[in-house]
Tab-separated table of C-alpha atoms and ligand atoms in Angstrom:
chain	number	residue	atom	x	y	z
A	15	UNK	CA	291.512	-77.305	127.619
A	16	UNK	CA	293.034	-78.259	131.120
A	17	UNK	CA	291.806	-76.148	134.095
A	18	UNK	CA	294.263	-73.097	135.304
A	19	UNK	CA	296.420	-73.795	138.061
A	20	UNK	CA	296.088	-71.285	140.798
A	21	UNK	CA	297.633	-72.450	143.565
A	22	UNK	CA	300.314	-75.096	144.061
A	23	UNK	CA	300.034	-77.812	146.791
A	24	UNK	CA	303.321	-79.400	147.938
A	25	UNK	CA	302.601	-81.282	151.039
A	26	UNK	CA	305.280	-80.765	153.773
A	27	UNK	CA	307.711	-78.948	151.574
A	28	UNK	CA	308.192	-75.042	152.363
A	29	UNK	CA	307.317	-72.462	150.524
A	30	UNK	CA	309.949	-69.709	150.191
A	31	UNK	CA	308.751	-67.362	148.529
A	32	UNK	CA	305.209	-66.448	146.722
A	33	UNK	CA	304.993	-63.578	144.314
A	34	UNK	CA	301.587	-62.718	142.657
A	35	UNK	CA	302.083	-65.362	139.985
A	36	UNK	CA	305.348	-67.397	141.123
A	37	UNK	CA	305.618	-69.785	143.959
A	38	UNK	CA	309.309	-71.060	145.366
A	39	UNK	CA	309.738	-74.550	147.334
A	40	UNK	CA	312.821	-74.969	149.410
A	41	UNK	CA	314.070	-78.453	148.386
A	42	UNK	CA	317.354	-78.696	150.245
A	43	UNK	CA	320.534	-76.227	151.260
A	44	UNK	CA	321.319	-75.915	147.524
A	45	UNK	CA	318.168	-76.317	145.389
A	46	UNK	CA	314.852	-74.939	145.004
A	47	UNK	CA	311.746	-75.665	142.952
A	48	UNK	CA	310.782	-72.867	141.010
A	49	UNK	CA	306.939	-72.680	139.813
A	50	UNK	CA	305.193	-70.946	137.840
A	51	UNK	CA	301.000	-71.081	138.152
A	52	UNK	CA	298.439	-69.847	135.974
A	53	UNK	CA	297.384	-66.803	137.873
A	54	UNK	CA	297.438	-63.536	135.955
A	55	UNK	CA	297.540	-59.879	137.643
A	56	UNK	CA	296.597	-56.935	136.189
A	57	UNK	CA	296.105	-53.377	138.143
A	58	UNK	CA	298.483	-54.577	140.772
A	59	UNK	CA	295.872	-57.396	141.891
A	60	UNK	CA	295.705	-60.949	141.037
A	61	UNK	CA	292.460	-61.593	139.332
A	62	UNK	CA	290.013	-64.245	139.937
A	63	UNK	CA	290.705	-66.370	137.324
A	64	UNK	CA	293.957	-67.697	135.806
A	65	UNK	CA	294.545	-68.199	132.025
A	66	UNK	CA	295.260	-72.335	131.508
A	67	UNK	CA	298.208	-73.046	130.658
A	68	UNK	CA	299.965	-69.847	131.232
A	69	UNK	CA	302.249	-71.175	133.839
A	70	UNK	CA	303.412	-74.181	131.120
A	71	UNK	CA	304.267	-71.022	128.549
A	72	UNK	CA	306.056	-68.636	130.987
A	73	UNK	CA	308.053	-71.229	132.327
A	74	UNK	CA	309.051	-72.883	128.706
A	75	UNK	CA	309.455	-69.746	127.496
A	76	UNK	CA	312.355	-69.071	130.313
A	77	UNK	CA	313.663	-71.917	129.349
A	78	UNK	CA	314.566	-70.930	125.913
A	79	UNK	CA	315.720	-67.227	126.567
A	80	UNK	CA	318.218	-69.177	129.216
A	81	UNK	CA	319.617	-71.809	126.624
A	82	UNK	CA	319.422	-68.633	123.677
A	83	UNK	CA	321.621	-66.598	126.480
A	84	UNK	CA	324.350	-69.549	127.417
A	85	UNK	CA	327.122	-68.445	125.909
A	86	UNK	CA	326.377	-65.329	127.490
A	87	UNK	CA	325.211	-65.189	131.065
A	88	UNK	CA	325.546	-68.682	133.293
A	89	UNK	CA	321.907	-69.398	134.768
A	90	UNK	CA	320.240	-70.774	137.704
A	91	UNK	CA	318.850	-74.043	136.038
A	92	UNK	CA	319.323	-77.317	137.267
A	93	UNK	CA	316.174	-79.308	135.069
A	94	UNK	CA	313.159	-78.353	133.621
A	95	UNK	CA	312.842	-82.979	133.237
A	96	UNK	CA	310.356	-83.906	135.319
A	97	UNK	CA	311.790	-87.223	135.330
A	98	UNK	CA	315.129	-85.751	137.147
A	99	UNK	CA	312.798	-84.449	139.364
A	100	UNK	CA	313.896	-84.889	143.084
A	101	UNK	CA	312.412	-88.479	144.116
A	102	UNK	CA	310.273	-85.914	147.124
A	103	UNK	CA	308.121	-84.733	144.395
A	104	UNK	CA	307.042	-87.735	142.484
A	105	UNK	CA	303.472	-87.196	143.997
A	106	UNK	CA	303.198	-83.430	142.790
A	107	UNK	CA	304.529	-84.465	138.750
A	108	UNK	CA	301.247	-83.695	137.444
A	109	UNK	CA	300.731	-80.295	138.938
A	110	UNK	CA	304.171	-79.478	138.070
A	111	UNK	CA	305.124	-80.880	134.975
A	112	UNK	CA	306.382	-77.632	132.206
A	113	UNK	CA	305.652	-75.243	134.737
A	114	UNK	CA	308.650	-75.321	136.807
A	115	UNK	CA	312.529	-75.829	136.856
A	116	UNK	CA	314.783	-77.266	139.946
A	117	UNK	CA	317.213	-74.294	140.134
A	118	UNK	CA	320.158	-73.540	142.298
A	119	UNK	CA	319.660	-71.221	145.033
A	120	UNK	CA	321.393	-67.967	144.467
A	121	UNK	CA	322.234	-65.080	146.860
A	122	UNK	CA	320.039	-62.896	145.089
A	123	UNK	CA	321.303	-58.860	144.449
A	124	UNK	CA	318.576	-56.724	146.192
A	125	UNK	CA	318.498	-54.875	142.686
A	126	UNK	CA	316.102	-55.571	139.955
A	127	UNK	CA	318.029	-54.896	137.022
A	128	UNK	CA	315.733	-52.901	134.725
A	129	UNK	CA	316.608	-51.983	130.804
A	130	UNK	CA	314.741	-49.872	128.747
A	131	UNK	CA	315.048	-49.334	125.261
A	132	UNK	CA	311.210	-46.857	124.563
A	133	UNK	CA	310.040	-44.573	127.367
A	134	UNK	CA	306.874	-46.535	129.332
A	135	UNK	CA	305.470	-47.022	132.433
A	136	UNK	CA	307.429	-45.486	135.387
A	137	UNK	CA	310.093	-44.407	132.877
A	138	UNK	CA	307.411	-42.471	130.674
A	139	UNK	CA	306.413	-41.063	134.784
A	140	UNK	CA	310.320	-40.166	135.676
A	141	UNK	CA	310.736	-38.521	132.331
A	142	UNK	CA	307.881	-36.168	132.459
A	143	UNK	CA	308.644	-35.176	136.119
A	144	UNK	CA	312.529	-34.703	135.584
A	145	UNK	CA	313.434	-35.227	132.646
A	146	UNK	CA	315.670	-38.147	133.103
A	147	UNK	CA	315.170	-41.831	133.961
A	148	UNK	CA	317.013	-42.863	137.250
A	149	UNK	CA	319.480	-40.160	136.914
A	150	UNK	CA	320.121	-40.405	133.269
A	151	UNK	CA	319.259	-37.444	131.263
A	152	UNK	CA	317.312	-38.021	128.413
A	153	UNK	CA	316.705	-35.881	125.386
A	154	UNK	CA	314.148	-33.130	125.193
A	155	UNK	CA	310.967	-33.327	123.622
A	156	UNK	CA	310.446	-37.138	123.825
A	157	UNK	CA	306.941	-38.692	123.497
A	158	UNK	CA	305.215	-41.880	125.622
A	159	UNK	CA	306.358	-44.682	123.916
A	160	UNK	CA	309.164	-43.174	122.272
A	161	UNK	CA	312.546	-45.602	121.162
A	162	UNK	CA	315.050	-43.836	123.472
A	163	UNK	CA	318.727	-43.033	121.710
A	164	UNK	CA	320.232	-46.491	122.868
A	165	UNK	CA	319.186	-48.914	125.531
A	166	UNK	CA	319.647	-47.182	129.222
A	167	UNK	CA	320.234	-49.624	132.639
A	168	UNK	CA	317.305	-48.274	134.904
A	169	UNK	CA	317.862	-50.175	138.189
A	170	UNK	CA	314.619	-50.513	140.696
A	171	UNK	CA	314.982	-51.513	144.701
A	172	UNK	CA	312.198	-54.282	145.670
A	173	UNK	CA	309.955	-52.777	148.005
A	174	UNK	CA	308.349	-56.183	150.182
A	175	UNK	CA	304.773	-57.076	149.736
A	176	UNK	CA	303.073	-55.535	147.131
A	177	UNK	CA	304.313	-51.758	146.910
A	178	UNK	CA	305.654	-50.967	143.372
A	179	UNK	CA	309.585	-50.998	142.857
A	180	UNK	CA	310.973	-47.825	143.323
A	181	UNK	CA	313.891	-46.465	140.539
A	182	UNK	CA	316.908	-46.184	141.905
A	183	UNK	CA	319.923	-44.412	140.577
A	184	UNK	CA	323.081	-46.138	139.334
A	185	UNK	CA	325.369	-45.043	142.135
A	186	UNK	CA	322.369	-45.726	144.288
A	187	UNK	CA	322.828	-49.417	143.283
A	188	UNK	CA	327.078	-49.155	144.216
A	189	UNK	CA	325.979	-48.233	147.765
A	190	UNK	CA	323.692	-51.340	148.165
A	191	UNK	CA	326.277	-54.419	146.087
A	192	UNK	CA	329.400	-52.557	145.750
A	193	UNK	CA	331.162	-50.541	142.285
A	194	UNK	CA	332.276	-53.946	140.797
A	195	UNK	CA	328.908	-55.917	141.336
A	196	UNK	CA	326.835	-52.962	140.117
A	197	UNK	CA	329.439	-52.482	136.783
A	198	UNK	CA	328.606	-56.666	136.570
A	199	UNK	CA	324.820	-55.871	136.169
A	200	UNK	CA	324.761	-52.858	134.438
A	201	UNK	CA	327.128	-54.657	131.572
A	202	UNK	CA	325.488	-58.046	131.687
A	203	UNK	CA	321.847	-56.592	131.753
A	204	UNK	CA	322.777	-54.362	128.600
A	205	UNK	CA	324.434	-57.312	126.533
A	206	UNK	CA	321.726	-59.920	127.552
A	207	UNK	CA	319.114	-57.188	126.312
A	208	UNK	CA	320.621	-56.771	123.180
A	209	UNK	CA	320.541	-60.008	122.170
A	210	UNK	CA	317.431	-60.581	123.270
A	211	UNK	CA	315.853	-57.769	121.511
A	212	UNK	CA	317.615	-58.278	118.254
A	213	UNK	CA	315.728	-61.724	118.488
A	214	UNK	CA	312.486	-60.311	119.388
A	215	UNK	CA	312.643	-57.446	116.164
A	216	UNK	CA	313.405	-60.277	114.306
A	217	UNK	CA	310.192	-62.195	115.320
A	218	UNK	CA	308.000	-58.776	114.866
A	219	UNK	CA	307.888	-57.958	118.314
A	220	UNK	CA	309.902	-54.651	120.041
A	221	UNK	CA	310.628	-55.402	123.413
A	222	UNK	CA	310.320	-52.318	125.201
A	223	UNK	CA	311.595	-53.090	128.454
A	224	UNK	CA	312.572	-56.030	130.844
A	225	UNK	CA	313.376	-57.010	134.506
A	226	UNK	CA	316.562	-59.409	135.282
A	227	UNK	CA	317.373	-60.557	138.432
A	228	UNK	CA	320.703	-61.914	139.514
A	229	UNK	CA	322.323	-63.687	142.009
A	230	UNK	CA	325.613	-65.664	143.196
A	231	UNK	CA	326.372	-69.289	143.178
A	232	UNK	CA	329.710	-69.994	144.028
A	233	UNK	CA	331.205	-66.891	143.366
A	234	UNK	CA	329.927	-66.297	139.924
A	235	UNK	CA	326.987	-64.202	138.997
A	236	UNK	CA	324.065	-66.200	137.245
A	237	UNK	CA	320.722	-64.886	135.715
A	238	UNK	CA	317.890	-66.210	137.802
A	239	UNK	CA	313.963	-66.077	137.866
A	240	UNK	CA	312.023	-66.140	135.078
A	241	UNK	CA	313.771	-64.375	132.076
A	242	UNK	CA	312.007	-62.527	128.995
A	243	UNK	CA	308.138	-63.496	129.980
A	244	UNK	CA	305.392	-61.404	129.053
A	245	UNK	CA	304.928	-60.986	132.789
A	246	UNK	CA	308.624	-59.499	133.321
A	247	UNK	CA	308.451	-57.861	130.070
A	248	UNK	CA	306.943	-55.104	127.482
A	249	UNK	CA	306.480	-56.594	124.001
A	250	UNK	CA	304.674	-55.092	121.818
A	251	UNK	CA	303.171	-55.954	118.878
A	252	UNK	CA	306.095	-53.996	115.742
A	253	UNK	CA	303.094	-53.592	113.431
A	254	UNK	CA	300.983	-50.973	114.551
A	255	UNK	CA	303.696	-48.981	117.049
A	256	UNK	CA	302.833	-45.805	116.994
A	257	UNK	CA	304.573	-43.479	119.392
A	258	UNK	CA	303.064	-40.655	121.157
A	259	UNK	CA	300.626	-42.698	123.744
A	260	UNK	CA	300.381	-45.985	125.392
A	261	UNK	CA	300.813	-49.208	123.125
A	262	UNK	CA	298.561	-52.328	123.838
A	263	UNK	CA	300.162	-54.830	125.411
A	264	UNK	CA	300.811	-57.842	123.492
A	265	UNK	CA	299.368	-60.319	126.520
A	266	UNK	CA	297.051	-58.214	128.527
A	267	UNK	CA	295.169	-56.196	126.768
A	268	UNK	CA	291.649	-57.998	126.792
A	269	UNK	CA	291.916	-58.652	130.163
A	270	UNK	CA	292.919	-54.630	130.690
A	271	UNK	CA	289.993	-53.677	127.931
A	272	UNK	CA	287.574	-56.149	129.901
A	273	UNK	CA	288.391	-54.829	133.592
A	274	UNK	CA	288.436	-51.147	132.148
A	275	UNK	CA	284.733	-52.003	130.547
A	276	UNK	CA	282.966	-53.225	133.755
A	277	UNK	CA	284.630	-49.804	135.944
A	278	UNK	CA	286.219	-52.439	138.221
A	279	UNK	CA	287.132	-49.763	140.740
A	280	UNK	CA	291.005	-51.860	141.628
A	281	UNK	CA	290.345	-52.427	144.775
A	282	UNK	CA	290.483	-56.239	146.082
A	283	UNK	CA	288.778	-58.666	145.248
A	284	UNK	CA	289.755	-58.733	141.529
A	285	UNK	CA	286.889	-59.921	138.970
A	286	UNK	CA	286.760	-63.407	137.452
A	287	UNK	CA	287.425	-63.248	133.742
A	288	UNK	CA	284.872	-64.318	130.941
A	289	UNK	CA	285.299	-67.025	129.432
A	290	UNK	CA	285.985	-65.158	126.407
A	291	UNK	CA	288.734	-63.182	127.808
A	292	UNK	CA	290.099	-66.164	129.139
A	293	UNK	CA	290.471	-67.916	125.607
A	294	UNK	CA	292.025	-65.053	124.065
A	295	UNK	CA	294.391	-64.075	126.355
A	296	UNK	CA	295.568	-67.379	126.506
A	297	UNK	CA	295.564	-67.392	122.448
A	298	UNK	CA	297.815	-64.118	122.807
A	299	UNK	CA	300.751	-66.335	125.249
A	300	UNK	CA	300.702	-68.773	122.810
A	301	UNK	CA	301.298	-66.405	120.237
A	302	UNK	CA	303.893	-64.353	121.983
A	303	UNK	CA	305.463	-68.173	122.817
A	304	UNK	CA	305.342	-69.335	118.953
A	305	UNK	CA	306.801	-66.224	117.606
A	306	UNK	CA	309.752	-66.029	120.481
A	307	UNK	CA	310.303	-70.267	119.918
A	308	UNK	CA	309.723	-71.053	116.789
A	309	UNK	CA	307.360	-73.597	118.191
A	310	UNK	CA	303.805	-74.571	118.143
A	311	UNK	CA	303.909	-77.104	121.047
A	312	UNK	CA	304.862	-76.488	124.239
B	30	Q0Z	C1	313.890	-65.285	143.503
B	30	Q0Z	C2	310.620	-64.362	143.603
B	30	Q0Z	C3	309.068	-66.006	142.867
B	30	Q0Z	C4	308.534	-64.735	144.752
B	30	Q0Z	C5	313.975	-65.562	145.653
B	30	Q0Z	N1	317.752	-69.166	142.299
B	30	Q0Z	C6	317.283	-68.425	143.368
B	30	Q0Z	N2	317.936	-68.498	144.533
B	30	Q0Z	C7	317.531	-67.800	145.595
B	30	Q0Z	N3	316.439	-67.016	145.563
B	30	Q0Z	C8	315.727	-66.880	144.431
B	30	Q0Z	C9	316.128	-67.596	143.280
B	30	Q0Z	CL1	315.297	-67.527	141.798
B	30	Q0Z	C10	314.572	-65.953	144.482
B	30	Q0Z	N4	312.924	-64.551	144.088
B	30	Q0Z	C11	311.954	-63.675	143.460
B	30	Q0Z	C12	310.275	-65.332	142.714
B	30	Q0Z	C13	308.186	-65.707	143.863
B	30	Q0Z	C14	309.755	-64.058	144.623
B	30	Q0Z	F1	308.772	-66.989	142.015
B	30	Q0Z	N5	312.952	-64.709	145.388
């Protein structure tokens, strides 16, 4: 097995942008490079080790919900080939090869465009305090976990460094990209979800939720970051969903089960992983990445 990637090293080029898992390079006025590493969070923190090859299966795993989605949603890909690669990052090929795209930069919406089809995480939290999800009312009497009457668009505002998204209402999201924008990615985050889902069910997997971001390139509004990951997602495993509490996760749940087990109190710095831990978890993104694909090999 390689060793996980945990950090990227670029030379001169600029970083952008680093999210807990995700690094962006600036290439020129047009392009960026787009990487994901092997680093794994869980709690909120990224933990000490990463999970090998996770950053190979995210990323090729992107890459197939974007060419599934084509006919639907244009997309911020320019390659995935390392050997289109700008000539700048010949040096880095072995760090980056299957973890990261060239994409076109976008002028992303501040909104993370949030679709939930079962009641989880802050939805489950919104629910119980209101009784509605971002300002949509939700039947009574609903359970954690529970398949909600049809898919509802849940939009989130990014909060900068670290601090959890907060839910934001739909005419919240009008204020901040205007009534035509927001009607854009409420109707393109609801179609791209139902396809995607259909796919999943069909695979044995109920995707319970998911987080798009969009942007604009030339006018037009294109799907960017990472798309349908484990680590933007909820799968969960169809066999065994069982309603009324939380589900395991399909990816994280040894890690979650392991952190839980030594009272890790969340507080920085995160644990190192067993070994152990390590190999399954990474067993579990291959799994999620052969049922999704169709495909052994990444
Ligand atoms: C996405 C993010 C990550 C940290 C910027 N095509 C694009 N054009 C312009 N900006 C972005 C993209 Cl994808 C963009 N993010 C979110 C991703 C690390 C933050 F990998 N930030």
């Amino acid at each position: 097995m390689q060793n996980a990637l945990l950090e990227t090293h670029l030379g001169s080029l600029s970083l952008t942008a680093r999210g807990k898992v995700r690094d962006i390079y600036l290439l020129n006025e047009n392009e960026l490079l787009f990487v994901a590493t092997d680093r794994i969070s869980a709690f909120d923190h990224v933990l000490g080790s990463g999970i090998p090859d996770k950053g190979r299966i995210l990323t090729q795993l992107s890459l197939f919900w974007f060419d599934f989605l084509r006919d639907t949603v244009k997309n911020h890909v320019l390659t995935a080939d390392p050997a289109k690669f700008p000539v700048e990052l010949t040096p880095y090929l072995d760090q980056l090869a299957g973890r990261s795209m060239v994409v076109r930069r976008a002028q992303m919406f501040p909104v993370e465009c949030v679709v939930r089809a079962y009641l989880s995480g802050s939805g489950w939290k919104d629910y119980q305090a209101t009784g509605a999800v971002c300002g949509i009312a939700l039947p009574k009497g609903l359970r954690e976990s529970d398949r909600l009457p049809e898919p509802i668009f849940t939009p989130a505002a990014k909060i900068n460094t670290g601090g959890h998204d907060e839910n934001i209402s739909f005419e919240d999201v009008i204020a901040t990209v205007g009534r035509e924008n927001a009607e854009s990615l409420r109707r393109l985050t609801l179609e791209i979800f139902e396809k995607a889902s259909r796919h999943a069910e069909n695979r044995g997997l109920i995707l319970a939720d998911t987080k798009f971001e969009f942007g604009v390139i030339d006018g037009e509004i294109v799907l960017a970051d990472e798309v349908l990951t484990p680590d933007s997602s909820r799968y969960w495993p169809a066999d065994g969903y069982a309603p009324g509490g939380p589900q395991p996760s399909f990816d994280k749940q040894y890690v979650r089960d392991y952190l839980e087990s030594i009272r890790w109190n969340k507080q920085a710095p995160a644990p190192a992983l067993p070994d152990e831990v390590v190999e399954r978890t990474r067993a579990k993104y291959l799994e999620a990445f052969r049922l999704i694909t169709g495909r052994s090999e990444l």
